[in-house]
């Protein structure tokens, strides 16, 4: 079995990381146009850096929850039987990797990485970032930015995403709002290809009606239940 798994902020909420679009979420408390666009960064880099420095500090204190651990078990279990779990996440945290996932595509970038706009190099970066910091590759100061896909930018890995969707047997969305494109359109693409589709979420997403199967509740409960059911079916 080949599963295409899309995860969103809901899978990390129980680890203490705020979701972006739920009531009380990050974009309800902060204006994304002032913090998450190339124009905002060009206009006021210090404010943008301060926002992402706070996000990094939050992530440094977070740990994977049972949902992350379950997906790592699923990846290992499928691989041992000749299958594959392709995990595409909209999340910029590294909790999937901390839980033991070996292969993760971060379509919206990674919080613990920075990119140099002078030379294009990408570097691991877990501490604070500011205009005074120099690129470890080219030495240019003031040209490092979060390695995040901001509003108006193209997500990473779209070609691979298309290939893996076409090769999958099952599409599963976990903890997604169903409102952020292009990811929100993956379920329609999957259905057009004849894939079975499943939503695992705290509550119905904006496009819940499109899914063949649905299970609702905390990610730490519904995801392990789903994983155990899949592993029993393929054993």
Backbone as JSON, one array per atom type, in Angstrom:
{
  "sequence": "XXXXXXXXXXXXXXXXXXXXXXXXXXXXXXXXXXXXXXXXXXXXXXXXXXXXXXXXXXXXXXXXXXXXXXXXXXXXXXXXXXXXXXXXXXXXXXXXXXXXXXXXXXXXXXXXXXXXXXXXXXXXXXXXXXXXXXXXXXXXXXXXXXXXXXXXXXXXXXXXXXXXXXXXXXXXXXXXXXXXXXXXXXXXXXXXXXXXXXXXXXXXXXXXXXXXXXXXXXXXXXXXXXXXXXXXXXX",
  "N": [[0.84, -1.2, 0.0], [0.47, 2.22, -0.79], [0.56, 5.27, 0.68], [-0.46, 8.62, 0.6], [0.12, 11.19, 2.68], [-1.08, 14.11, 4.05], [-0.28, 16.62, 6.27], [-1.32, 19.09, 8.67], [-1.47, 22.08, 10.73], [-3.03, 21.2, 12.84], [-2.12, 18.72, 13.75], [0.01, 19.27, 15.34], [-0.94, 20.81, 17.36], [-1.53, 19.77, 19.93], [0.97, 19.55, 20.91], [1.59, 21.97, 21.81], [1.98, 23.94, 19.95], [0.73, 26.7, 18.28], [-2.14, 26.77, 16.15], [-2.82, 28.22, 12.9], [-5.15, 29.21, 11.6], [-7.43, 28.6, 13.04], [-10.08, 29.61, 15.36], [-8.83, 32.07, 17.5], [-6.31, 31.52, 16.68], [-2.92, 31.93, 15.32], [-2.95, 33.72, 13.11], [-5.18, 35.18, 13.71], [-4.4, 36.7, 15.78], [-2.18, 38.04, 14.88], [-1.18, 40.06, 12.11], [-0.89, 38.62, 9.05], [-0.04, 39.83, 6.7], [1.78, 41.66, 7.51], [3.82, 40.18, 8.47], [4.43, 37.83, 7.09], [5.12, 37.98, 4.36], [7.06, 38.62, 1.39], [7.2, 41.36, 0.9], [6.64, 42.5, 3.4], [8.9, 41.7, 4.81], [10.9, 43.05, 3.43], [10.17, 45.66, 4.02], [10.12, 45.84, 6.84], [12.24, 44.26, 8.35], [13.14, 43.71, 10.96], [10.87, 43.4, 12.61], [9.68, 41.17, 11.42], [11.7, 39.26, 11.8], [11.65, 39.18, 14.63], [9.14, 38.03, 15.09], [9.44, 35.43, 13.98], [11.58, 34.55, 15.5], [10.33, 34.25, 17.96], [8.6, 32.16, 17.29], [10.47, 30.12, 16.84], [11.54, 29.83, 19.41], [9.31, 28.84, 20.75], [9.02, 26.39, 19.42], [11.39, 25.12, 20.16], [10.81, 24.34, 22.72], [8.9, 22.43, 22.4], [7.53, 19.11, 21.96], [7.14, 15.99, 20.19], [3.85, 14.54, 19.79], [1.46, 11.86, 20.44], [0.3, 11.47, 17.96], [2.23, 12.21, 16.04], [4.13, 10.23, 16.65], [2.72, 7.93, 15.95], [2.5, 8.15, 13.16], [5.16, 7.86, 12.45], [5.49, 5.18, 13.15], [3.78, 4.07, 11.26], [5.08, 4.73, 8.87], [7.39, 3.14, 9.11], [6.21, 0.6, 9.35], [4.81, 0.27, 6.89], [6.97, 0.41, 5.09], [8.36, -1.91, 5.78], [6.81, -3.83, 4.68], [6.93, -3.49, 2.01], [5.55, -1.26, 1.17], [4.72, 2.28, 1.14], [4.87, 5.35, 2.89], [4.23, 8.52, 2.04], [4.94, 11.53, 3.3], [3.73, 14.64, 3.33], [3.97, 17.78, 4.59], [2.33, 20.72, 5.73], [3.35, 22.03, 7.79], [5.77, 23.99, 9.55], [7.28, 23.16, 11.6], [9.52, 20.73, 13.21], [8.53, 18.37, 14.25], [7.62, 15.95, 13.23], [10.0, 14.79, 12.32], [11.39, 14.68, 14.75], [9.91, 12.72, 15.98], [10.67, 10.49, 14.65], [10.19, 10.13, 11.93], [11.47, 9.44, 8.74], [11.38, 10.47, 6.17], [10.26, 13.44, 5.05], [8.42, 15.9, 3.42], [8.53, 19.28, 3.46], [6.36, 21.43, 2.51], [5.87, 24.1, 2.95], [8.19, 25.08, 3.96], [10.78, 25.31, 6.56], [11.1, 25.95, 9.97], [13.45, 25.82, 11.48], [15.43, 26.44, 9.69], [17.34, 28.67, 7.63], [17.59, 30.95, 4.87], [19.82, 32.32, 2.5], [19.49, 35.29, 0.81], [21.33, 36.34, -0.85], [23.19, 34.41, -1.83], [21.72, 32.1, -1.97], [22.07, 29.87, -0.39], [21.05, 27.38, 2.01], [20.66, 26.97, 5.48], [20.9, 25.16, 8.59], [19.34, 26.48, 11.49], [18.83, 27.28, 14.67], [18.66, 29.14, 16.65], [18.09, 32.63, 17.55], [17.53, 35.02, 14.89], [18.8, 37.73, 13.06], [19.32, 40.98, 11.49], [22.0, 41.41, 11.8], [23.31, 39.07, 11.43], [25.52, 36.95, 9.61], [25.76, 35.2, 6.49], [26.71, 31.83, 6.61], [27.83, 30.68, 4.37], [28.49, 32.57, 2.27], [29.2, 34.85, 3.63], [27.87, 37.27, 3.59], [26.22, 39.93, 5.21], [23.06, 40.52, 6.74], [21.32, 39.4, 4.89], [20.02, 37.07, 5.37], [17.08, 35.11, 5.67], [14.05, 33.71, 7.09], [13.55, 30.29, 6.22], [10.99, 29.93, 4.93], [7.9, 29.5, 3.26], [6.32, 32.22, 2.21], [3.26, 34.19, 2.01], [2.19, 34.57, -1.29], [4.38, 33.35, -2.39], [5.78, 30.43, -4.01], [4.99, 27.14, -3.06], [7.24, 24.55, -1.86], [8.44, 21.65, -3.64], [6.37, 20.87, -5.44], [6.33, 19.42, -7.85], [7.23, 16.84, -7.08], [5.18, 16.25, -5.28], [2.98, 16.02, -6.99], [3.78, 13.75, -8.44], [3.87, 11.77, -6.42], [1.21, 11.74, -5.55], [-0.02, 10.7, -7.83], [0.94, 8.15, -7.72], [-0.12, 6.96, -5.52], [-2.24, 4.93, -3.33], [-4.03, 5.68, -1.42], [-5.28, 8.67, -0.04], [-4.71, 10.8, 2.65], [-5.66, 13.3, 4.9], [-4.55, 15.15, 7.63], [-5.36, 17.09, 10.35], [-5.79, 19.51, 8.95], [-6.92, 22.69, 7.65], [-8.27, 22.89, 5.29], [-8.43, 25.13, 3.74], [-6.25, 26.4, 2.69], [-4.56, 26.9, -0.19], [-2.09, 25.6, -2.48], [-2.58, 23.16, -1.15], [-5.12, 22.51, -0.14], [-6.45, 21.69, -2.36], [-5.53, 19.17, -2.95], [-7.04, 16.91, -2.25], [-9.16, 16.89, -4.05], [-7.72, 16.44, -6.4], [-6.75, 13.91, -5.81], [-9.12, 12.4, -5.7], [-9.96, 12.66, -8.35], [-8.1, 11.05, -9.54], [-8.93, 8.62, -8.75], [-8.39, 7.76, -6.16], [-8.96, 6.51, -2.84], [-10.1, 8.54, -0.15], [-9.41, 10.15, 2.96], [-10.2, 11.92, 5.92], [-8.74, 13.07, 8.88], [-9.32, 14.76, 11.72], [-9.72, 17.45, 14.11], [-12.17, 18.68, 13.93], [-14.65, 19.0, 11.3], [-13.14, 19.97, 8.23], [-12.88, 22.78, 5.89], [-13.31, 21.59, 3.45], [-14.45, 19.13, 4.0], [-16.59, 17.6, 3.04], [-15.75, 16.45, 0.71], [-14.27, 14.21, 1.21], [-14.03, 10.62, 1.37], [-13.97, 9.09, 3.71], [-14.19, 9.89, 7.21], [-12.88, 10.93, 10.34], [-13.17, 12.23, 13.56], [-11.72, 14.1, 16.2], [-9.31, 14.58, 18.89], [-5.99, 14.78, 17.61], [-4.11, 13.1, 18.79], [-5.57, 10.92, 19.41], [-7.24, 10.07, 17.21], [-5.43, 9.69, 15.11], [-3.47, 7.64, 15.95], [-5.38, 5.54, 16.18], [-6.24, 5.25, 13.53], [-3.79, 4.53, 12.32], [-3.18, 2.05, 13.56], [-5.32, 0.55, 12.61], [-4.82, 0.51, 9.83], [-2.33, -0.82, 9.77], [-3.09, -3.31, 10.8], [-4.75, -4.19, 8.72], [-2.99, -4.57, 6.58], [-1.22, -6.49, 7.37]],
  "CA": [[0.0, 0.0, 0.0], [1.17, 3.51, -0.85], [-0.3, 6.3, 1.27], [-0.05, 10.03, 0.56], [-0.36, 11.8, 3.91], [-0.92, 15.56, 4.17], [-0.53, 17.06, 7.64], [-1.39, 20.53, 8.91], [-1.16, 22.57, 12.07], [-3.79, 20.49, 13.85], [-1.41, 17.58, 14.31], [0.99, 19.77, 16.31], [-1.58, 21.67, 18.37], [-1.4, 19.18, 21.26], [2.36, 19.71, 21.35], [1.75, 23.33, 22.29], [2.22, 24.88, 18.86], [-0.53, 27.29, 17.88], [-2.6, 26.69, 14.78], [-2.81, 29.54, 12.28], [-6.43, 29.71, 11.1], [-8.54, 28.32, 13.94], [-10.4, 30.72, 16.26], [-7.77, 32.31, 18.46], [-5.04, 31.1, 16.11], [-1.86, 32.92, 15.15], [-3.31, 34.79, 12.17], [-6.21, 36.02, 14.31], [-3.73, 37.6, 16.72], [-1.15, 38.8, 14.16], [-1.52, 40.33, 10.71], [0.09, 37.92, 8.21], [0.5, 40.7, 5.66], [2.88, 42.41, 8.11], [4.79, 39.26, 9.04], [4.66, 36.62, 6.31], [5.19, 38.26, 2.92], [8.36, 39.2, 1.03], [7.11, 42.82, 1.02], [6.75, 42.83, 4.82], [10.29, 41.51, 5.21], [11.68, 44.15, 2.84], [9.78, 46.9, 4.67], [10.41, 45.86, 8.28], [12.84, 42.95, 8.66], [13.3, 43.48, 12.4], [9.6, 42.89, 13.13], [9.51, 39.81, 10.9], [12.65, 38.42, 12.53], [11.18, 39.0, 16.01], [8.02, 37.1, 15.05], [9.93, 34.06, 13.77], [12.39, 34.17, 16.67], [9.38, 33.75, 18.96], [8.12, 30.85, 16.84], [11.55, 29.16, 17.09], [11.62, 29.59, 20.86], [8.17, 27.97, 21.05], [9.31, 25.06, 18.89], [12.47, 24.51, 20.94], [10.23, 23.8, 23.94], [7.85, 21.48, 22.04], [7.9, 17.7, 21.74], [6.13, 15.28, 19.4], [2.79, 13.89, 20.53], [1.15, 10.5, 20.01], [-0.02, 11.44, 16.53], [3.51, 12.17, 15.32], [4.75, 8.91, 16.87], [1.96, 6.93, 15.2], [2.86, 8.23, 11.75], [6.49, 7.25, 12.31], [5.26, 3.72, 13.14], [3.16, 3.73, 9.99], [6.13, 4.78, 7.86], [8.24, 1.96, 9.28], [5.43, -0.6, 9.06], [4.58, 0.16, 5.44], [8.24, 0.11, 4.42], [8.75, -3.3, 6.05], [5.97, -4.71, 3.86], [7.05, -3.1, 0.61], [4.73, -0.11, 0.87], [5.36, 3.59, 1.33], [4.15, 6.52, 3.39], [4.81, 9.8, 1.62], [4.41, 12.53, 4.21], [3.84, 16.04, 2.91], [3.41, 18.59, 5.67], [2.26, 22.18, 5.63], [3.91, 22.56, 9.03], [7.16, 24.41, 9.5], [7.99, 22.56, 12.73], [10.25, 19.49, 12.91], [8.06, 17.35, 15.18], [7.6, 14.65, 12.53], [11.36, 14.25, 12.35], [11.71, 14.34, 16.13], [9.2, 11.48, 16.31], [11.31, 9.36, 13.97], [9.94, 10.07, 10.49], [12.71, 9.54, 7.98], [11.2, 11.22, 4.92], [9.21, 14.45, 5.19], [8.51, 17.04, 2.52], [7.96, 20.48, 4.07], [5.99, 22.26, 1.36], [5.87, 25.51, 3.34], [9.48, 25.44, 4.53], [11.16, 24.79, 7.87], [11.4, 27.02, 10.91], [14.83, 25.72, 11.95], [16.36, 26.68, 8.59], [17.34, 30.01, 7.06], [18.08, 30.99, 3.48], [20.52, 33.55, 2.15], [18.97, 35.87, -0.43], [22.46, 36.74, -1.68], [23.79, 33.27, -2.53], [20.75, 31.02, -2.08], [22.38, 28.74, 0.49], [20.12, 27.1, 3.1], [21.43, 26.52, 6.64], [20.23, 24.9, 9.85], [19.45, 27.67, 12.34], [17.89, 27.03, 15.75], [18.61, 30.28, 17.55], [17.5, 33.85, 17.0], [18.08, 35.51, 13.64], [18.62, 39.18, 12.89], [20.03, 41.59, 10.36], [23.43, 41.43, 12.06], [23.88, 37.74, 11.19], [26.13, 36.75, 8.29], [25.57, 33.88, 5.87], [27.88, 30.98, 6.8], [28.4, 30.27, 3.08], [29.1, 33.65, 1.49], [29.65, 35.9, 4.53], [27.09, 38.5, 3.46], [25.44, 40.27, 6.4], [21.77, 41.13, 6.55], [20.58, 38.82, 3.76], [19.41, 35.81, 5.78], [15.65, 35.17, 5.95], [13.51, 32.38, 7.42], [13.34, 29.41, 5.05], [9.56, 29.74, 5.02], [7.14, 29.95, 2.1], [5.42, 33.29, 2.62], [2.14, 34.47, 1.13], [2.64, 35.06, -2.59], [5.5, 32.53, -2.87], [5.39, 29.1, -4.48], [5.41, 26.08, -2.13], [8.32, 23.66, -2.29], [8.19, 20.25, -3.94], [5.09, 20.6, -6.11], [6.49, 18.35, -8.84], [7.25, 15.57, -6.36], [3.85, 16.04, -4.74], [2.15, 15.49, -8.07], [4.2, 12.38, -8.76], [3.49, 10.86, -5.34], [-0.24, 11.6, -5.6], [-0.36, 9.81, -8.94], [1.43, 6.81, -7.41], [-0.68, 6.53, -4.23], [-3.48, 4.16, -3.25], [-4.89, 6.3, -0.43], [-4.93, 10.03, 0.36], [-5.16, 11.1, 4.0], [-5.35, 14.64, 5.4], [-4.58, 15.17, 9.09], [-5.2, 18.38, 11.02], [-5.72, 20.62, 8.0], [-8.11, 23.55, 7.63], [-8.95, 22.77, 4.0], [-8.64, 26.47, 3.19], [-5.0, 26.93, 2.18], [-4.2, 26.29, -1.46], [-2.69, 24.49, -3.23], [-2.76, 21.91, -0.4], [-6.54, 22.21, 0.01], [-6.93, 21.07, -3.58], [-4.96, 17.83, -3.18], [-8.06, 15.87, -2.13], [-9.88, 16.82, -5.33], [-6.83, 15.78, -7.35], [-6.72, 12.49, -5.47], [-10.39, 11.78, -6.13], [-9.95, 12.6, -9.81], [-7.23, 9.93, -9.9], [-9.55, 7.38, -8.28], [-7.89, 7.35, -4.85], [-9.8, 6.64, -1.66], [-9.66, 9.7, 0.61], [-9.77, 10.09, 4.38], [-9.87, 13.09, 6.73], [-8.59, 12.91, 10.33], [-9.26, 16.15, 12.14], [-10.43, 17.76, 15.34], [-13.53, 18.95, 13.48], [-14.65, 19.0, 9.83], [-12.42, 21.05, 7.54], [-13.7, 23.5, 4.92], [-13.64, 20.71, 2.31], [-14.69, 17.8, 4.56], [-17.58, 16.84, 2.26], [-15.1, 15.82, -0.44], [-13.59, 12.99, 1.63], [-14.82, 9.39, 1.45], [-14.03, 8.68, 5.11], [-13.85, 10.98, 8.13], [-12.83, 10.61, 11.77], [-12.93, 13.5, 14.23], [-11.31, 14.05, 17.59], [-7.91, 15.0, 19.05], [-5.05, 14.04, 16.75], [-3.42, 12.07, 19.58], [-6.46, 9.76, 19.5], [-7.73, 9.57, 15.92], [-4.33, 9.26, 14.24], [-3.05, 6.29, 16.32], [-6.43, 4.58, 15.84], [-6.16, 5.03, 12.08], [-2.55, 3.81, 12.01], [-3.31, 0.66, 13.98], [-6.25, -0.12, 11.7], [-4.13, 0.28, 8.56], [-1.3, -1.85, 9.95], [-3.77, -4.61, 10.9], [-5.27, -4.57, 7.41], [-1.97, -4.96, 5.61], [-0.38, -7.55, 7.89]],
  "C": [[0.87, 1.25, 0.0], [0.19, 4.6, -0.39], [0.34, 7.68, 1.09], [-0.7, 10.69, 1.76], [-0.05, 13.29, 3.9], [-1.22, 15.95, 5.61], [-0.52, 18.58, 7.72], [-1.21, 20.84, 10.38], [-1.89, 21.8, 13.16], [-3.07, 19.32, 14.47], [-0.41, 18.02, 15.37], [0.37, 20.59, 17.43], [-1.42, 21.11, 19.78], [0.03, 19.18, 21.77], [2.64, 21.13, 21.8], [2.06, 24.35, 21.22], [0.89, 25.4, 18.35], [-0.86, 27.01, 16.43], [-2.7, 28.11, 14.23], [-4.21, 30.08, 12.0], [-7.62, 29.38, 11.99], [-8.88, 29.56, 14.76], [-9.34, 30.87, 17.36], [-6.4, 31.94, 17.95], [-4.1, 32.26, 15.83], [-2.28, 34.05, 14.22], [-4.53, 35.59, 12.64], [-5.58, 37.04, 15.25], [-2.67, 38.48, 16.06], [-1.59, 38.97, 12.71], [-0.49, 39.66, 9.81], [0.7, 38.8, 7.13], [1.66, 41.56, 6.19], [4.02, 41.51, 8.57], [5.21, 38.13, 8.11], [4.53, 36.87, 4.81], [6.6, 38.78, 2.61], [8.36, 40.73, 1.19], [7.26, 43.26, 2.48], [8.2, 42.72, 5.28], [11.17, 42.63, 4.67], [11.42, 45.46, 3.57], [10.24, 46.97, 6.13], [10.99, 44.51, 8.72], [12.95, 42.68, 10.15], [12.02, 42.9, 13.01], [9.37, 41.46, 12.67], [10.46, 38.86, 11.62], [12.16, 38.15, 13.96], [10.04, 37.99, 16.07], [8.52, 35.66, 14.91], [10.89, 33.62, 14.87], [11.5, 33.63, 17.78], [8.84, 32.38, 18.58], [9.19, 29.77, 17.09], [11.66, 28.83, 18.58], [10.5, 28.65, 21.3], [8.45, 26.54, 20.61], [10.42, 24.37, 19.68], [11.94, 23.86, 22.21], [9.19, 22.71, 23.66], [8.41, 20.08, 21.84], [6.8, 17.03, 20.94], [5.06, 14.68, 20.31], [2.49, 12.51, 19.93], [0.82, 10.39, 18.54], [1.24, 11.4, 15.69], [4.15, 10.78, 15.44], [4.04, 7.84, 16.06], [2.32, 6.96, 13.72], [4.26, 7.68, 11.5], [6.37, 5.73, 12.32], [4.67, 3.27, 11.8], [4.2, 3.73, 8.87], [6.98, 3.52, 7.92], [7.48, 0.69, 8.91], [5.16, -0.79, 7.59], [5.86, -0.22, 4.71], [8.64, -1.35, 4.61], [7.96, -4.29, 5.21], [5.95, -4.29, 2.4], [6.19, -1.94, 0.2], [5.48, 1.19, 1.12], [4.37, 4.56, 1.96], [4.89, 7.74, 2.9], [4.15, 10.88, 2.47], [4.76, 13.92, 3.72], [3.21, 16.88, 3.99], [3.39, 20.06, 5.3], [2.95, 22.83, 6.82], [5.37, 22.93, 8.86], [7.95, 23.89, 10.7], [8.67, 21.26, 12.31], [9.78, 18.33, 13.78], [7.92, 15.98, 14.51], [8.98, 14.0, 12.59], [11.76, 13.86, 13.78], [11.07, 13.02, 16.54], [9.78, 10.27, 15.61], [10.98, 9.22, 12.51], [11.24, 10.28, 9.73], [12.58, 10.41, 6.74], [10.01, 12.15, 5.06], [9.46, 15.55, 4.17], [7.79, 18.22, 3.17], [7.6, 21.47, 2.96], [5.97, 23.74, 1.68], [7.16, 25.93, 4.04], [9.67, 24.91, 5.93], [11.64, 25.92, 8.77], [12.85, 27.01, 11.37], [15.83, 25.79, 10.79], [16.23, 28.13, 8.15], [17.93, 29.95, 5.66], [18.7, 32.35, 3.2], [19.98, 34.07, 0.82], [20.08, 36.37, -1.33], [22.99, 35.56, -2.49], [22.86, 32.08, -2.67], [20.99, 29.84, -1.16], [21.35, 28.63, 1.62], [20.92, 26.49, 4.25], [20.5, 26.15, 7.79], [20.42, 26.11, 10.77], [18.39, 27.56, 13.45], [17.77, 28.19, 16.73], [17.91, 31.47, 16.93], [18.24, 34.27, 15.73], [17.81, 37.0, 13.54], [19.46, 39.71, 11.74], [21.54, 41.58, 10.55], [24.1, 40.1, 11.7], [24.37, 37.59, 9.75], [25.85, 35.34, 7.79], [26.83, 33.04, 6.08], [28.56, 30.59, 5.49], [29.14, 31.42, 2.4], [29.57, 34.83, 2.35], [28.87, 37.19, 4.46], [26.23, 38.71, 4.7], [24.09, 40.88, 5.99], [20.93, 40.55, 5.42], [19.97, 37.47, 4.1], [17.93, 36.03, 6.11], [15.18, 33.79, 6.4], [13.27, 31.58, 6.14], [11.87, 28.95, 5.07], [8.92, 30.21, 3.72], [6.12, 30.97, 2.59], [4.27, 33.44, 1.62], [2.66, 35.1, -0.17], [3.81, 34.29, -3.16], [5.01, 31.12, -3.2], [5.87, 28.04, -3.49], [6.51, 25.2, -2.74], [7.75, 22.29, -2.71], [6.93, 19.93, -4.71], [5.2, 19.5, -7.16], [6.48, 16.98, -8.17], [5.88, 15.24, -5.79], [2.93, 15.46, -5.8], [2.49, 14.06, -8.43], [3.74, 11.39, -7.69], [1.97, 10.69, -5.25], [-0.64, 10.59, -6.66], [0.0, 8.37, -8.64], [0.77, 6.21, -6.17], [-1.93, 5.67, -4.4], [-4.5, 4.84, -2.35], [-4.37, 7.69, -0.12], [-5.53, 10.31, 1.72], [-4.72, 12.51, 4.37], [-5.54, 14.64, 6.91], [-4.4, 16.59, 9.6], [-5.09, 19.56, 10.09], [-7.03, 21.41, 8.01], [-8.91, 23.38, 6.36], [-9.18, 24.11, 3.33], [-7.39, 27.07, 2.56], [-4.61, 26.19, 0.9], [-2.73, 26.53, -1.75], [-3.02, 23.24, -2.42], [-4.24, 21.52, -0.28], [-7.12, 21.55, -1.23], [-6.42, 19.66, -3.82], [-6.03, 16.75, -3.12], [-8.86, 15.76, -3.41], [-9.02, 16.14, -6.4], [-6.8, 14.28, -7.09], [-7.99, 11.78, -5.93], [-10.45, 11.65, -7.64], [-9.1, 11.44, -10.32], [-7.8, 8.59, -9.44], [-9.07, 6.9, -6.94], [-9.01, 7.42, -3.82], [-9.23, 7.77, -0.81], [-10.21, 9.65, 2.03], [-9.33, 11.36, 5.08], [-9.83, 12.7, 8.2], [-8.39, 14.3, 10.89], [-9.98, 16.33, 13.47], [-11.91, 18.01, 15.05], [-13.5, 19.05, 11.96], [-13.93, 20.22, 9.25], [-13.38, 21.74, 6.56], [-14.11, 22.62, 3.75], [-13.94, 19.28, 2.77], [-15.62, 16.95, 3.7], [-16.96, 16.08, 1.1], [-14.51, 14.46, -0.08], [-14.55, 11.8, 1.69], [-15.02, 8.94, 2.89], [-13.61, 9.85, 5.99], [-13.82, 10.44, 9.55], [-12.41, 11.88, 12.5], [-12.65, 13.3, 15.71], [-9.88, 14.55, 17.7], [-6.98, 14.14, 18.2], [-4.37, 12.9, 17.49], [-4.29, 10.83, 19.76], [-6.8, 9.21, 18.12], [-6.6, 9.07, 15.03], [-3.79, 7.89, 14.66], [-4.1, 5.23, 16.01], [-6.39, 4.23, 14.36], [-4.94, 4.19, 11.73], [-2.66, 2.35, 12.39], [-4.26, -0.11, 13.06], [-5.58, -0.44, 10.37], [-3.11, -0.85, 8.69], [-1.93, -3.24, 10.12], [-4.24, -5.1, 9.55], [-4.21, -5.09, 6.46], [-1.07, -6.07, 6.12], [-0.8, -8.9, 7.31]]
}
